[in-house]
C-alpha cells in the first residue's frame, strides 16, 4: 500500500526521513505539510492510529508555536481544542508524519523507522 508522507522540504529531519524512504524503495505520496496540511478529521484519525499523546503532534521548536505562546495552552487544553488548533496551520504540526492508513509515525528517528516500517 502506498504511504502518505507529510513533510516540509526545508526541514532537515524531513529530508533525512525522505532519504530513508527512498533508500528503502518505499512508494509514498509526499505532501507539503504547510501547503496542504491534514484536515482536522485527518489529524484526529492520525492521532488515534498513532497511539501517541496529542501533544506529540505539535512542532514545539517551531516559530509559530513560540509566537502563539502555546507551551502552557497545550498543557491545559482538551483534545478537541488541540485538534482545532493543529488544523489551523500546518507549521504547528510536528513533521514528518508517515502513515500507511493503519500505522502512523511522527518525527524521524532511523531506529524507529526501522522498527515500524522495515
mmCIF file of C-alpha atoms in Angstrom:
data_model
loop_
_atom_site.group_PDB
_atom_site.id
_atom_site.type_symbol
_atom_site.label_atom_id
_atom_site.label_comp_id
_atom_site.label_asym_id
_atom_site.label_seq_id
_atom_site.Cartn_x
_atom_site.Cartn_y
_atom_site.Cartn_z
ATOM 1 C CA UNK A 1 0.000 0.000 0.000
ATOM 2 C CA UNK A 2 1.274 3.465 -0.859
ATOM 3 C CA UNK A 3 2.090 5.650 2.082
ATOM 4 C CA UNK A 4 1.441 9.301 2.766
ATOM 5 C CA UNK A 5 4.462 11.317 3.855
ATOM 6 C CA UNK A 6 3.646 14.754 5.290
ATOM 7 C CA UNK A 7 6.792 16.857 5.202
ATOM 8 C CA UNK A 8 8.287 20.304 4.912
ATOM 9 C CA UNK A 9 11.037 20.301 2.253
ATOM 10 C CA UNK A 10 13.207 22.875 4.076
ATOM 11 C CA UNK A 11 13.243 20.705 7.226
ATOM 12 C CA UNK A 12 16.485 18.724 7.610
ATOM 13 C CA UNK A 13 14.767 15.967 9.596
ATOM 14 C CA UNK A 14 12.136 15.616 6.882
ATOM 15 C CA UNK A 15 14.842 15.339 4.215
ATOM 16 C CA UNK A 16 16.572 12.588 6.241
ATOM 17 C CA UNK A 17 13.282 10.705 6.505
ATOM 18 C CA UNK A 18 12.655 11.117 2.764
ATOM 19 C CA UNK A 19 16.152 9.793 2.003
ATOM 20 C CA UNK A 20 15.487 6.801 4.268
ATOM 21 C CA UNK A 21 12.233 6.068 2.425
ATOM 22 C CA UNK A 22 13.945 6.436 -0.953
ATOM 23 C CA UNK A 23 16.901 4.256 0.114
ATOM 24 C CA UNK A 24 14.461 1.540 1.225
ATOM 25 C CA UNK A 25 12.431 1.918 -2.005
ATOM 26 C CA UNK A 26 9.097 2.795 -0.394
ATOM 27 C CA UNK A 27 6.268 4.064 -2.557
ATOM 28 C CA UNK A 28 4.777 7.179 -0.996
ATOM 29 C CA UNK A 29 2.918 10.356 -1.771
ATOM 30 C CA UNK A 30 4.860 13.360 -0.468
ATOM 31 C CA UNK A 31 2.534 16.064 0.863
ATOM 32 C CA UNK A 32 3.896 19.532 1.680
ATOM 33 C CA UNK A 33 2.554 19.996 5.219
ATOM 34 C CA UNK A 34 2.476 23.803 5.066
ATOM 35 C CA UNK A 35 0.781 23.996 1.648
ATOM 36 C CA UNK A 36 -1.573 21.025 2.129
ATOM 37 C CA UNK A 37 -1.898 20.312 5.851
ATOM 38 C CA UNK A 38 -4.056 17.420 7.007
ATOM 39 C CA UNK A 39 -7.630 18.432 7.822
ATOM 40 C CA UNK A 40 -8.932 18.322 11.366
ATOM 41 C CA UNK A 41 -10.603 14.954 10.733
ATOM 42 C CA UNK A 42 -7.406 13.596 9.145
ATOM 43 C CA UNK A 43 -5.408 14.831 12.137
ATOM 44 C CA UNK A 44 -7.827 13.131 14.518
ATOM 45 C CA UNK A 45 -7.502 9.883 12.565
ATOM 46 C CA UNK A 46 -3.680 10.124 12.534
ATOM 47 C CA UNK A 47 -3.668 10.858 16.254
ATOM 48 C CA UNK A 48 -5.889 7.885 17.125
ATOM 49 C CA UNK A 49 -3.884 5.471 14.958
ATOM 50 C CA UNK A 50 -0.529 6.712 16.263
ATOM 51 C CA UNK A 51 -1.105 5.757 19.881
ATOM 52 C CA UNK A 52 0.797 8.928 20.836
ATOM 53 C CA UNK A 53 -0.168 11.724 23.183
ATOM 54 C CA UNK A 54 -1.715 14.515 21.088
ATOM 55 C CA UNK A 55 0.914 16.930 22.437
ATOM 56 C CA UNK A 56 3.494 14.940 20.410
ATOM 57 C CA UNK A 57 1.843 16.284 17.239
ATOM 58 C CA UNK A 58 2.962 19.847 17.992
ATOM 59 C CA UNK A 59 6.106 21.266 16.431
ATOM 60 C CA UNK A 60 7.345 22.663 19.743
ATOM 61 C CA UNK A 61 10.542 24.040 18.208
ATOM 62 C CA UNK A 62 8.695 25.969 15.513
ATOM 63 C CA UNK A 63 8.430 29.756 15.397
ATOM 64 C CA UNK A 64 4.639 29.633 15.123
ATOM 65 C CA UNK A 65 4.365 27.554 18.318
ATOM 66 C CA UNK A 66 6.504 30.071 20.209
ATOM 67 C CA UNK A 67 4.798 33.126 18.648
ATOM 68 C CA UNK A 68 1.414 31.877 19.820
ATOM 69 C CA UNK A 69 2.750 31.026 23.284
ATOM 70 C CA UNK A 70 1.318 27.522 23.120
ATOM 71 C CA UNK A 71 3.549 25.873 25.726
ATOM 72 C CA UNK A 72 1.087 26.427 28.588
ATOM 73 C CA UNK A 73 -2.055 26.310 26.459
ATOM 74 C CA UNK A 74 -1.199 22.821 25.176
ATOM 75 C CA UNK A 75 -0.949 21.544 28.766
ATOM 76 C CA UNK A 76 -4.430 22.730 29.729
ATOM 77 C CA UNK A 77 -6.459 22.277 26.535
ATOM 78 C CA UNK A 78 -8.792 19.422 25.634
ATOM 79 C CA UNK A 79 -8.036 17.086 22.723
ATOM 80 C CA UNK A 80 -10.791 18.785 20.698
ATOM 81 C CA UNK A 81 -9.241 22.211 21.297
ATOM 82 C CA UNK A 82 -5.776 20.895 20.403
ATOM 83 C CA UNK A 83 -7.009 19.271 17.179
ATOM 84 C CA UNK A 84 -8.785 22.503 16.211
ATOM 85 C CA UNK A 85 -5.552 24.412 16.859
ATOM 86 C CA UNK A 86 -3.376 21.984 14.879
ATOM 87 C CA UNK A 87 -5.778 22.211 11.935
ATOM 88 C CA UNK A 88 -5.285 25.986 11.694
ATOM 89 C CA UNK A 89 -1.681 25.878 10.458
ATOM 90 C CA UNK A 90 0.488 23.098 9.027
ATOM 91 C CA UNK A 91 3.563 24.719 10.575
ATOM 92 C CA UNK A 92 2.226 23.869 14.047
ATOM 93 C CA UNK A 93 2.357 20.160 13.224
ATOM 94 C CA UNK A 94 5.453 18.120 14.048
ATOM 95 C CA UNK A 95 6.919 16.573 10.957
ATOM 96 C CA UNK A 96 7.401 14.365 9.176
ATOM 97 C CA UNK A 97 4.281 12.274 9.595
ATOM 98 C CA UNK A 98 4.252 8.938 7.800
ATOM 99 C CA UNK A 99 1.187 6.727 7.508
ATOM 100 C CA UNK A 100 0.091 3.699 5.558
ATOM 101 C CA UNK A 101 -3.512 4.161 6.657
ATOM 102 C CA UNK A 102 -3.070 1.844 9.637
ATOM 103 C CA UNK A 103 0.191 2.864 11.324
ATOM 104 C CA UNK A 104 1.410 6.393 11.949
ATOM 105 C CA UNK A 105 4.817 7.724 12.949
ATOM 106 C CA UNK A 106 5.536 11.332 13.899
ATOM 107 C CA UNK A 107 9.031 12.757 13.593
ATOM 108 C CA UNK A 108 12.033 10.800 12.354
ATOM 109 C CA UNK A 109 14.464 8.589 14.176
ATOM 110 C CA UNK A 110 16.059 5.997 11.946
ATOM 111 C CA UNK A 111 15.737 3.213 14.539
ATOM 112 C CA UNK A 112 12.002 3.937 14.918
ATOM 113 C CA UNK A 113 11.506 3.845 11.147
ATOM 114 C CA UNK A 114 13.404 0.539 11.037
ATOM 115 C CA UNK A 115 11.093 -0.914 13.695
ATOM 116 C CA UNK A 116 7.869 0.481 12.244
ATOM 117 C CA UNK A 117 8.393 0.297 8.503
ATOM 118 C CA UNK A 118 11.285 -2.011 7.541
#
